[in-house]
Short mmCIF file of C-alpha atoms in Angstrom, two decimals:
data_model
loop_
_atom_site.label_atom_id
_atom_site.label_comp_id
_atom_site.label_asym_id
_atom_site.label_seq_id
_atom_site.Cartn_x
_atom_site.Cartn_y
_atom_site.Cartn_z
CA MET A 1 -13.53 21.03 -30.85
CA ASP A 2 -11.72 17.95 -30.60
CA HIS A 3 -11.79 16.36 -34.10
CA PHE A 4 -10.06 13.23 -33.28
CA PRO A 5 -12.64 10.63 -32.48
CA THR A 6 -10.55 8.42 -30.34
CA ASN A 7 -10.42 11.28 -27.64
CA TRP A 8 -14.47 11.64 -27.57
CA GLY A 9 -16.04 10.52 -24.29
CA ARG A 10 -12.75 10.30 -22.36
CA PRO A 11 -12.14 11.54 -18.73
CA ARG A 12 -10.31 14.76 -19.20
CA ASN A 13 -7.63 13.60 -16.50
CA ASP A 14 -6.40 10.15 -16.78
CA LEU A 15 -5.54 9.98 -13.27
CA ASN A 16 -9.05 9.40 -12.90
CA ASP A 17 -8.54 5.75 -14.44
CA ALA A 18 -4.77 5.06 -14.40
CA TYR A 19 -5.54 1.43 -15.75
CA ASN A 20 -7.15 2.36 -18.88
CA THR A 21 -5.76 2.75 -22.46
CA TYR A 22 -5.13 6.46 -23.02
CA PRO A 23 -4.83 7.50 -25.93
CA LEU A 24 -5.00 4.59 -28.26
CA HIS A 25 -1.82 3.17 -28.82
CA GLN A 26 0.57 4.80 -31.37
CA ARG A 27 -0.13 4.20 -34.85
CA PRO A 28 3.03 3.17 -37.20
CA TYR A 29 5.13 6.03 -38.05
CA ASN A 30 6.45 5.66 -41.62
CA GLY A 31 8.85 8.80 -41.72
CA PRO A 32 12.29 8.94 -41.53
CA LYS A 33 13.80 6.89 -38.44
CA ASP A 34 16.89 6.97 -36.20
CA THR A 35 17.30 3.20 -35.31
CA PHE A 36 19.01 4.23 -31.78
CA ALA A 37 17.41 7.06 -30.86
CA ASP A 38 14.81 5.29 -28.58
CA GLY A 39 16.82 2.68 -27.37
CA VAL A 40 14.79 -0.10 -25.90
CA GLN A 41 10.91 -0.08 -26.12
CA ARG A 42 8.95 -0.85 -22.94
CA THR A 43 5.37 -0.94 -21.96
CA GLN A 44 4.67 2.74 -21.41
CA GLN A 45 0.81 2.54 -21.71
CA PRO A 46 -1.98 -0.13 -21.19
CA ILE A 47 -3.39 -1.18 -24.43
CA VAL A 48 -6.06 -3.81 -23.94
CA THR A 49 -7.35 -3.38 -20.38
CA GLY A 50 -9.66 -4.76 -17.92
CA THR A 51 -11.48 -2.65 -15.26
CA SER A 52 -12.39 -3.21 -11.76
CA VAL A 53 -11.90 -6.23 -9.48
CA LEU A 54 -13.85 -6.49 -6.03
CA ALA A 55 -13.22 -8.69 -3.24
CA ILE A 56 -14.40 -9.66 0.19
CA LYS A 57 -13.64 -11.76 3.06
CA TYR A 58 -16.53 -13.53 4.56
CA LYS A 59 -17.30 -16.49 6.93
CA ASP A 60 -15.70 -19.48 4.84
CA GLY A 61 -12.91 -17.53 2.99
CA VAL A 62 -12.68 -14.76 -0.02
CA MET A 63 -15.00 -13.89 -2.67
CA MET A 64 -13.78 -12.23 -5.58
CA ALA A 65 -15.71 -10.82 -8.87
CA ALA A 66 -14.61 -9.17 -11.80
CA ASP A 67 -16.56 -8.61 -15.21
CA THR A 68 -15.57 -10.23 -18.30
CA LEU A 69 -14.66 -7.37 -20.69
CA ALA A 70 -11.32 -6.37 -22.14
CA SER A 71 -11.48 -2.91 -23.61
CA TYR A 72 -9.51 -1.45 -26.50
CA GLY A 73 -9.72 2.48 -25.32
CA SER A 74 -13.50 2.90 -25.35
CA LEU A 75 -14.22 0.05 -27.64
CA ALA A 76 -15.59 -2.84 -25.84
CA ARG A 77 -13.26 -5.21 -27.80
CA PHE A 78 -13.13 -8.49 -26.12
CA LYS A 79 -16.50 -9.48 -24.26
CA ASP A 80 -15.67 -12.88 -22.83
CA ILE A 81 -12.25 -12.62 -21.01
CA GLN A 82 -11.74 -14.60 -17.79
CA ARG A 83 -10.14 -11.85 -15.39
CA LEU A 84 -10.02 -14.40 -12.70
CA HIS A 85 -7.22 -16.62 -12.62
CA PRO A 86 -6.65 -19.81 -10.16
CA VAL A 87 -3.13 -20.33 -8.94
CA GLY A 88 -2.51 -23.86 -7.27
CA SER A 89 -5.27 -24.85 -5.17
CA HIS A 90 -5.54 -22.03 -2.59
CA THR A 91 -5.39 -19.03 -4.47
CA VAL A 92 -7.43 -16.67 -6.78
CA LEU A 93 -5.83 -13.63 -9.09
CA GLY A 94 -8.18 -11.13 -10.34
CA ALA A 95 -6.40 -8.23 -12.40
CA GLY A 96 -7.23 -5.06 -13.98
CA GLY A 97 -5.17 -3.07 -16.01
CA ASP A 98 -3.16 -4.67 -19.21
CA MET A 99 -4.58 -7.81 -20.07
CA SER A 100 -1.43 -9.11 -22.02
CA ASP A 101 0.80 -8.33 -19.04
CA PHE A 102 -1.88 -10.28 -16.85
CA GLN A 103 -1.61 -13.27 -19.29
CA TYR A 104 2.38 -13.09 -19.06
CA ILE A 105 1.85 -13.23 -15.01
CA GLN A 106 -0.46 -16.05 -15.30
CA THR A 107 1.95 -17.86 -17.43
CA SER A 108 4.79 -17.27 -15.38
CA LEU A 109 2.82 -18.11 -11.90
CA ASP A 110 1.93 -21.38 -13.74
CA THR A 111 5.44 -22.07 -14.52
CA LEU A 112 6.52 -21.37 -11.09
CA LEU A 113 3.88 -23.60 -9.59
CA ILE A 114 5.18 -26.43 -11.70
CA GLU A 115 8.71 -26.03 -10.22
CA GLU A 116 7.36 -25.70 -6.88
CA GLU A 117 4.62 -28.42 -6.37
CA ILE A 118 5.19 -30.85 -9.31
CA THR A 119 8.76 -31.25 -9.69
CA GLN A 120 9.66 -30.86 -6.06
CA ASN A 121 6.58 -32.75 -5.03
CA ASP A 122 7.61 -32.46 -1.51
CA GLY A 123 4.04 -32.09 0.23
CA HIS A 124 4.35 -28.14 0.41
CA SER A 125 2.19 -26.25 -1.65
CA LEU A 126 1.95 -22.18 -2.03
CA GLY A 127 -0.44 -20.36 -0.36
CA PRO A 128 -2.19 -16.93 -1.09
CA SER A 129 0.46 -15.00 0.94
CA GLU A 130 3.44 -16.68 -0.52
CA ILE A 131 1.91 -15.75 -4.44
CA HIS A 132 1.24 -12.27 -3.12
CA GLU A 133 4.92 -12.04 -1.79
CA TYR A 134 6.23 -13.23 -5.10
CA LEU A 135 4.00 -10.97 -7.10
CA LYS A 136 5.23 -7.96 -4.96
CA PHE A 137 8.86 -8.72 -6.11
CA LEU A 138 7.81 -9.46 -9.54
CA MET A 139 5.92 -6.21 -9.86
CA TYR A 140 8.59 -4.01 -7.77
CA GLY A 141 11.39 -5.61 -9.76
CA ARG A 142 9.75 -4.60 -13.27
CA ARG A 143 8.79 -0.99 -12.02
CA SER A 144 12.51 -0.70 -10.88
CA LYS A 145 13.57 -1.54 -14.32
CA PHE A 146 11.22 1.22 -15.95
CA ASP A 147 9.43 -1.73 -17.55
CA PRO A 148 6.32 -2.28 -15.36
CA LEU A 149 3.65 -4.67 -15.57
CA TRP A 150 0.53 -2.60 -16.06
CA ASN A 151 -1.75 -4.16 -13.63
CA SER A 152 -3.58 -3.81 -10.29
CA ILE A 153 -4.00 -7.27 -8.92
CA ILE A 154 -5.99 -8.73 -5.97
CA VAL A 155 -4.64 -11.75 -4.37
CA GLY A 156 -7.33 -13.91 -2.47
CA GLY A 157 -7.12 -17.35 -0.83
CA VAL A 158 -7.58 -19.83 2.13
CA LYS A 159 -4.80 -21.83 3.24
CA ASP A 160 -4.20 -23.64 6.71
CA GLY A 161 -7.80 -22.19 8.25
CA ARG A 162 -6.39 -18.54 7.57
CA SER A 163 -7.90 -16.33 4.76
CA PHE A 164 -5.87 -14.08 2.89
CA LEU A 165 -6.65 -10.92 0.79
CA GLY A 166 -3.92 -8.82 -0.58
CA TYR A 167 -3.38 -6.16 -3.21
CA VAL A 168 -0.05 -5.12 -5.64
CA ASP A 169 0.15 -2.85 -8.52
CA LEU A 170 2.44 -1.97 -11.31
CA LEU A 171 4.49 0.25 -8.56
CA GLY A 172 4.87 -2.65 -6.38
CA VAL A 173 2.76 -1.07 -3.80
CA THR A 174 1.04 -3.56 -1.52
CA TYR A 175 -1.55 -3.84 1.29
CA GLU A 176 -4.16 -6.07 2.92
CA ALA A 177 -7.71 -5.41 4.19
CA LYS A 178 -11.02 -7.13 4.78
CA THR A 179 -12.46 -5.57 1.38
CA LEU A 180 -10.65 -4.71 -1.82
CA ALA A 181 -11.40 -3.07 -4.96
CA THR A 182 -9.20 -1.99 -8.09
CA GLY A 183 -9.60 0.72 -10.65
CA TYR A 184 -12.92 2.47 -10.72
CA GLY A 185 -14.06 0.17 -8.00
CA ALA A 186 -11.79 1.66 -5.59
CA TYR A 187 -13.64 5.03 -5.94
CA ILE A 188 -17.09 3.50 -6.31
CA ALA A 189 -17.34 -0.07 -4.92
CA GLN A 190 -14.82 0.06 -1.97
CA PRO A 191 -17.39 2.40 0.09
CA LEU A 192 -20.08 0.18 -0.41
CA LEU A 193 -18.08 -2.82 0.89
CA ARG A 194 -16.68 -1.37 3.66
CA ASP A 195 -19.98 -0.11 4.92
CA ALA A 196 -21.30 -3.75 4.34
CA VAL A 197 -18.26 -5.12 6.67
CA GLU A 198 -17.93 -2.07 9.19
CA GLU A 199 -21.50 -2.44 10.40
CA ARG A 200 -20.44 -5.65 11.59
CA GLU A 201 -17.52 -4.72 13.25
CA GLY A 202 -15.78 -7.14 15.60
CA GLN A 203 -18.03 -9.89 13.83
CA GLU A 204 -16.90 -9.88 10.31
CA ASN A 205 -16.59 -13.54 10.38
CA SER A 206 -20.35 -13.82 10.40
CA ILE A 207 -20.96 -12.80 6.66
CA THR A 208 -22.56 -15.76 4.96
CA GLU A 209 -21.77 -16.97 1.40
CA GLU A 210 -25.15 -15.69 0.37
CA GLU A 211 -24.79 -12.22 2.01
CA ALA A 212 -21.03 -11.81 0.29
CA ARG A 213 -22.50 -12.85 -3.15
CA LYS A 214 -25.32 -10.30 -2.66
CA ILE A 215 -22.96 -7.34 -1.49
CA LEU A 216 -20.58 -8.08 -4.68
CA GLU A 217 -23.57 -8.37 -6.95
CA THR A 218 -25.05 -5.11 -5.45
CA SER A 219 -21.45 -3.34 -6.15
CA MET A 220 -21.13 -4.85 -9.58
CA ARG A 221 -24.41 -3.50 -10.74
CA VAL A 222 -23.35 0.18 -9.45
CA LEU A 223 -20.17 -0.17 -11.19
CA PHE A 224 -22.04 -1.28 -14.56
CA TYR A 225 -24.27 1.74 -14.15
CA ARG A 226 -21.44 4.34 -13.69
CA ASP A 227 -18.36 2.69 -15.10
CA ALA A 228 -18.22 3.21 -18.73
CA ARG A 229 -15.44 0.61 -19.48
CA SER A 230 -17.32 -2.24 -17.61
CA LEU A 231 -19.91 -4.81 -18.60
CA ASN A 232 -23.21 -6.68 -17.50
CA LYS A 233 -21.37 -10.00 -17.68
CA TYR A 234 -19.29 -10.83 -14.58
CA GLN A 235 -17.70 -14.01 -12.90
CA VAL A 236 -17.62 -14.73 -9.22
CA ALA A 237 -14.65 -16.73 -7.51
CA THR A 238 -15.07 -18.26 -4.11
CA ILE A 239 -12.01 -19.71 -2.09
CA THR A 240 -12.70 -21.78 1.02
CA ALA A 241 -10.98 -24.32 2.90
CA ALA A 242 -12.82 -26.94 0.43
CA GLY A 243 -11.10 -25.35 -2.55
CA ILE A 244 -11.60 -23.03 -5.41
CA SER A 245 -14.53 -22.42 -7.64
CA ILE A 246 -14.86 -19.95 -10.39
CA SER A 247 -18.30 -19.29 -11.63
CA GLU A 248 -19.63 -19.22 -15.17
CA SER A 249 -20.29 -15.83 -16.17
CA GLN A 250 -23.41 -14.34 -14.86
CA HIS A 251 -25.49 -11.54 -16.31
CA LEU A 252 -26.46 -8.42 -14.14
CA SER A 253 -30.01 -7.37 -14.23
CA THR A 254 -30.41 -3.67 -14.94
CA GLU A 255 -33.39 -1.18 -14.59
CA TRP A 256 -33.57 1.55 -17.14
CA SER A 257 -37.05 2.59 -17.08
CA PHE A 258 -36.17 5.66 -15.12
CA ALA A 259 -34.46 7.06 -18.03
CA GLU A 260 -37.70 7.83 -19.58
CA GLY A 261 -38.68 10.32 -17.03
CA ILE A 262 -35.44 12.35 -17.62
CA ARG A 263 -35.99 15.62 -19.00
CA GLY A 264 -33.69 18.63 -19.85
CA TYR A 265 -30.60 17.05 -21.41
CA GLY A 266 -29.40 17.58 -25.23
CA ALA A 267 -32.11 18.35 -27.90
CA GLN A 268 -35.10 17.55 -25.62
CA THR A 269 -36.43 20.46 -23.87
CA GLN A 270 -39.97 19.21 -22.56
CA MET B 1 -5.37 17.63 -32.08
CA ASP B 2 -3.14 15.57 -34.24
CA GLY B 3 -2.49 12.08 -32.91
CA LYS B 4 0.23 11.48 -35.08
CA THR B 5 2.90 13.75 -34.86
CA ALA B 6 4.48 13.25 -31.41
CA PRO B 7 4.40 9.64 -29.94
CA GLN B 8 1.73 9.88 -27.23
CA MET B 9 2.58 8.09 -24.11
CA ARG B 10 1.51 7.99 -20.55
CA HIS B 11 4.78 8.90 -18.87
CA PHE B 12 5.69 6.19 -15.95
CA ASN B 13 6.38 7.61 -12.49
CA PRO B 14 7.89 4.78 -10.57
CA TYR B 15 6.94 6.51 -7.27
CA SER B 16 3.70 7.53 -5.43
CA ASP B 17 3.01 9.12 -2.09
CA ASN B 18 1.28 7.03 0.36
CA GLY B 19 0.81 9.60 3.16
CA GLY B 20 0.96 8.70 7.02
CA THR B 21 3.10 10.49 9.51
CA ILE B 22 5.73 9.02 11.92
CA LEU B 23 7.42 10.26 15.09
CA ALA B 24 10.07 9.30 17.70
CA ILE B 25 11.21 10.94 20.89
CA ALA B 26 14.09 10.02 22.78
CA GLY B 27 14.24 9.96 26.80
CA GLN B 28 17.23 9.64 29.04
CA ASP B 29 16.92 5.93 29.18
CA PHE B 30 14.32 5.06 26.80
CA ALA B 31 12.73 5.88 23.30
CA VAL B 32 9.67 6.12 21.71
CA ILE B 33 8.81 5.42 18.08
CA ALA B 34 5.29 5.79 16.77
CA GLY B 35 3.37 5.85 13.48
CA ASP B 36 -0.18 5.83 12.19
CA THR B 37 -1.40 2.80 10.30
CA ARG B 38 -3.37 4.34 7.42
CA GLN B 39 -1.84 3.81 3.61
CA THR B 40 -3.26 6.23 1.35
CA VAL B 41 -3.02 7.48 -2.32
CA GLY B 42 -4.57 10.80 -3.41
CA TYR B 43 -8.20 10.96 -1.81
CA GLU B 44 -8.29 7.18 -1.28
CA ILE B 45 -7.77 5.09 1.58
CA GLN B 46 -6.02 1.98 0.51
CA THR B 47 -5.88 0.00 4.04
CA ARG B 48 -6.52 1.01 7.52
CA TYR B 49 -3.82 -0.96 8.75
CA ALA B 50 -0.32 -1.15 7.15
CA PRO B 51 2.32 -0.83 9.64
CA LYS B 52 4.99 1.72 9.25
CA VAL B 53 6.97 0.90 12.48
CA PHE B 54 9.05 -2.19 12.79
CA ARG B 55 11.05 -3.77 15.58
CA LEU B 56 14.62 -4.55 14.28
CA ASN B 57 15.96 -6.12 17.44
CA ASP B 58 15.24 -5.46 21.13
CA LYS B 59 17.33 -2.12 21.06
CA ALA B 60 16.34 -0.64 17.77
CA VAL B 61 12.78 0.16 16.05
CA LEU B 62 12.60 1.67 12.85
CA ALA B 63 9.86 3.65 11.29
CA VAL B 64 9.59 4.39 7.45
CA ASN B 65 7.38 6.82 5.63
CA GLY B 66 6.91 8.12 2.13
CA PHE B 67 6.65 5.58 -0.84
CA ALA B 68 5.32 2.29 0.43
CA ALA B 69 6.87 -0.09 -1.92
CA ASP B 70 10.31 1.37 -1.24
CA GLY B 71 9.77 1.57 2.60
CA ASN B 72 8.69 -2.22 2.83
CA MET B 73 11.46 -3.27 0.32
CA PHE B 74 14.02 -0.97 2.16
CA VAL B 75 12.74 -2.50 5.72
CA LYS B 76 13.30 -6.15 4.51
CA LYS B 77 16.86 -5.32 3.29
CA VAL B 78 17.85 -3.71 6.69
CA LYS B 79 16.41 -6.83 8.35
CA GLN B 80 18.31 -9.36 6.19
CA LYS B 81 21.50 -7.57 6.71
CA LEU B 82 21.18 -7.35 10.81
CA GLU B 83 20.58 -11.00 10.71
CA MET B 84 23.59 -11.73 8.74
CA TYR B 85 25.43 -9.46 11.26
CA ARG B 86 23.76 -11.82 14.02
CA HIS B 87 25.13 -14.97 12.61
CA ALA B 88 28.68 -13.40 11.75
CA HIS B 89 29.19 -11.80 15.43
CA ALA B 90 26.56 -13.65 17.55
CA LYS B 91 25.34 -10.15 18.76
CA ASP B 92 22.70 -7.81 17.76
CA MET B 93 24.23 -4.83 16.06
CA PRO B 94 24.47 -1.61 17.97
CA LEU B 95 22.07 1.03 17.34
CA ARG B 96 24.78 3.85 16.00
CA ALA B 97 25.94 0.99 13.64
CA ILE B 98 22.53 0.39 12.44
CA ALA B 99 22.14 3.98 11.81
CA ARG B 100 25.38 3.99 9.54
CA LEU B 101 24.27 0.85 7.92
CA ILE B 102 21.00 2.67 6.73
CA GLN B 103 22.93 5.83 5.59
CA THR B 104 25.17 3.46 3.43
CA MET B 105 22.36 1.50 2.04
CA LEU B 106 20.29 4.76 1.30
CA TYR B 107 23.15 6.35 -0.49
CA ALA B 108 23.75 3.36 -2.44
CA GLN B 109 20.55 4.13 -4.19
CA ARG B 110 21.62 8.04 -4.63
CA PHE B 111 20.66 8.08 -8.30
CA PHE B 112 17.45 6.02 -7.92
CA PRO B 113 16.58 6.72 -4.24
CA TYR B 114 14.27 4.82 -2.15
CA TYR B 115 11.69 7.81 -1.64
CA VAL B 116 11.44 6.96 2.21
CA TYR B 117 12.06 9.22 5.09
CA ASN B 118 13.51 6.70 8.04
CA ILE B 119 13.46 7.73 11.69
CA LEU B 120 15.26 5.03 13.79
CA GLY B 121 14.91 5.05 17.54
CA GLY B 122 16.18 2.68 20.44
CA ILE B 123 18.81 2.34 23.12
CA GLU B 124 22.71 3.19 22.64
CA GLU B 125 25.55 1.14 24.08
CA ASP B 126 25.81 3.26 26.71
CA GLY B 127 22.34 2.81 27.95
CA SER B 128 20.95 6.44 26.73
CA GLY B 129 17.92 6.61 24.75
CA ALA B 130 18.56 7.87 21.01
CA VAL B 131 16.95 8.93 17.77
CA TYR B 132 18.47 9.02 14.14
CA SER B 133 16.75 10.81 11.36
CA PHE B 134 17.48 10.26 7.58
CA ASP B 135 16.59 11.90 4.15
CA PRO B 136 16.01 9.66 1.43
CA VAL B 137 19.53 9.93 0.33
CA GLY B 138 21.02 9.00 3.73
CA SER B 139 21.68 12.48 5.44
CA TYR B 140 21.51 11.73 9.02
CA GLU B 141 21.73 12.89 12.66
CA ARG B 142 21.24 11.97 15.95
CA GLU B 143 18.61 13.98 17.74
CA SER B 144 16.26 13.76 20.56
CA CYS B 145 13.00 14.13 18.79
CA ARG B 146 11.79 14.01 15.11
CA ALA B 147 8.50 13.72 13.21
CA ALA B 148 8.43 13.09 9.40
CA GLY B 149 5.76 12.46 6.70
CA ALA B 150 2.57 13.97 5.83
CA ALA B 151 2.01 15.85 9.15
CA GLN B 152 5.59 16.73 9.86
CA SER B 153 4.80 20.32 9.52
CA LEU B 154 1.99 20.33 12.02
CA VAL B 155 3.80 17.72 14.53
CA GLN B 156 7.44 19.13 14.52
CA PRO B 157 6.76 22.80 15.71
CA PHE B 158 4.54 21.05 18.52
CA LEU B 159 7.59 18.91 19.31
CA ASP B 160 10.10 21.86 19.28
CA ASN B 161 7.76 23.78 21.83
CA GLN B 162 7.11 20.70 24.14
CA ILE B 163 10.52 19.10 24.02
CA TYR B 164 12.99 21.54 23.68
CA PHE B 165 10.85 24.31 25.21
CA LYS B 166 11.39 26.69 22.16
CA ASN B 167 9.67 30.09 22.67
CA GLN B 168 9.06 29.02 26.41
CA GLN B 169 10.64 31.19 29.28
CA PRO B 170 11.34 29.38 32.49
CA ILE B 171 9.65 30.82 35.41
CA PRO B 172 11.88 33.47 36.81
CA GLY B 173 13.69 32.15 40.15
CA GLY B 174 11.91 28.96 39.37
CA PRO B 175 13.80 25.48 38.09
CA PRO B 176 15.28 25.71 34.50
CA HIS B 177 13.61 23.58 31.52
CA PRO B 178 14.22 19.81 32.02
CA VAL B 179 16.67 18.25 29.68
CA HIS B 180 14.84 14.98 29.43
CA LEU B 181 11.10 14.26 30.00
CA PRO B 182 9.80 11.28 31.79
CA LEU B 183 8.29 8.20 29.88
CA SER B 184 4.54 9.20 30.98
CA ARG B 185 5.12 12.81 29.63
CA VAL B 186 6.56 11.48 26.27
CA ILE B 187 3.83 8.90 25.60
CA ALA B 188 1.16 11.56 26.23
CA LEU B 189 2.83 14.19 23.71
CA VAL B 190 2.93 11.25 21.24
CA THR B 191 -0.54 10.54 21.60
CA ASP B 192 -1.72 14.10 21.22
CA SER B 193 0.46 14.70 18.39
CA PHE B 194 -1.14 12.03 16.33
CA THR B 195 -4.93 12.84 17.56
CA SER B 196 -4.25 16.38 16.65
CA ALA B 197 -2.65 15.36 13.32
CA THR B 198 -5.64 13.04 12.70
CA GLU B 199 -8.19 16.19 13.13
CA ARG B 200 -6.14 18.40 10.69
CA HIS B 201 -4.73 16.03 7.99
CA ILE B 202 -6.76 13.73 5.73
CA GLU B 203 -3.76 11.47 5.43
CA VAL B 204 -3.49 10.47 9.12
CA GLY B 205 -5.61 8.40 11.09
CA ASP B 206 -7.25 4.96 11.76
CA GLU B 207 -4.64 3.59 14.43
CA LEU B 208 -1.53 4.63 16.21
CA GLU B 209 1.22 2.18 16.78
CA MET B 210 3.48 3.11 19.57
CA PHE B 211 6.69 1.14 20.13
CA ILE B 212 8.66 1.96 23.60
CA VAL B 213 12.26 0.58 24.20
CA LEU B 214 13.43 0.89 27.77
CA SER B 215 17.13 0.78 28.54
CA ARG B 216 18.44 -1.54 31.27
CA SER B 217 19.09 1.35 33.24
CA HIS B 218 15.28 2.45 33.30
CA PRO B 219 14.12 2.37 36.72
CA GLN B 220 10.89 0.45 36.03
CA GLN B 221 11.48 -2.57 33.63
CA SER B 222 7.49 -2.70 32.89
CA LEU B 223 5.16 -0.38 31.81
CA ASP B 224 1.77 0.84 33.74
CA PRO B 225 -0.88 -1.64 33.20
CA ARG B 226 -3.31 0.82 32.37
CA LEU B 227 -1.39 1.66 29.03
CA ASN B 228 -2.33 -1.93 27.98
CA ALA B 229 1.34 -2.56 26.23
CA THR B 230 2.23 -5.81 24.71
CA GLU B 231 5.72 -6.81 25.27
CA VAL B 232 7.36 -7.89 22.14
CA SER B 233 11.24 -7.93 23.27
CA THR B 234 12.84 -11.68 22.93
CA THR B 235 15.36 -11.77 25.92
CA ALA B 236 14.54 -11.65 29.65
CA SER B 237 17.88 -9.67 30.37
CA GLY B 238 18.42 -7.26 27.28
CA GLU B 239 16.41 -4.09 26.72
CA LYS B 240 12.66 -4.44 26.93
CA VAL B 241 10.36 -3.17 23.81
CA PHE B 242 6.63 -2.83 24.06
CA VAL B 243 3.84 -2.04 21.82
CA ILE B 244 0.95 0.16 22.42
CA ARG B 245 -2.07 0.34 19.87
CA ARG B 246 -4.63 2.87 20.06
CA PRO B 247 -7.50 3.69 17.79
CA LEU B 248 -7.32 6.92 15.85
CA LYS B 249 -10.37 8.54 14.04
CA ARG B 250 -11.11 7.05 10.93
CA ASP B 251 -12.75 9.66 9.01
#
């Protein structure tokens, strides 16, 4: 029996969910201390974490969804945190993993944008592929200093009539695809998203906004049923040629009456 | 379990393995450099199209395999150096010089290596087809064929048998084994290598991307139209570079 409550109800292997707090961060140590033993302290584990982000390309651009929960280990700590962040007028970021690292990234990108779009004021603006490239260097640079930003980030956007959907994580690994999912979503939702897109092979651009919204809602519901670090409140971002819109948080309807019929677990034997 | 005694931390591993396989074969006056386009981590397919083979100039193509973040960053830096060379010398860097450049760049990171296996293919200054293969810290040699990556152990023995004719006896009284194979035969071997690797290795599949570099001394300066190749070379007088893309199984 493990008598340490913070370890209860956790996956046995943290490879299952590399972006979650495990274990809860170290408590203060009040014993004798060698000041120079550790050298510099770096991010070694995520603390307050967000779970999956989902995204899909559709007819008019890119749609992205993320729930509004920031967990502290298995504790649902902050239930109204926005994990979708607009950058300029063509791009939205969605992040899983450490929320303080994500907020640092938001700040540094906002500063970059002030320099690139307001100070220079040359009529050029940063598109999603430029933001993605910048983040790749930021994340890869930090992993090479052994001081990673503990996130997996989806970058989506539309500029000059081209839609872009890319991924970057704490290692600096990047890729692009028609559908993307981070964290548990990569296991559970990505197959659903691919199913929806690949059944229209060759005519992906025919997915309407309503259909994309429907696909994402279904996937978010499945995630809420299965991912113990998720919440039934989520936001959807759409990025089209017309601009960015990030919705108010929406409630996921769920059906639990089937649970009445389950027999054979725990003390219930009949 | 006592959570207080030892600091509990998730150790940070700066590397991952992103699967996939690359392959290059040199002929007398051509080179073929190929790779699949699947990118994986563990059992997860991250994307079905992430290129691993890159045209450097009209006579050199580089394939990178291993840790994708290092691979992309490495190719970017090689391309930057080649561009600076062009500005300084008003010509493309020769293949053997690119090979030495790559060894120097890899060894410079000897104590925090790029976790990448490189295969460089193309045409030498004497017009011959060449393949250079590297390990992650820069050891390299010129060969006539090399496979690397997830399915290296499946593909390389097949190549040893079909290119070097290992364990094959020539017909008594017949002709000896050929030293160089014709282009059509090499393309067939590359295609078969990847379809077979796709069958038996879960990290290989989705799409085959094959670059073909033809020397100026190659008798044909174009490819069979049935191959559906796209020309990507930039000058009419230099070596010719083509790309062929073929679907592989996606399961």
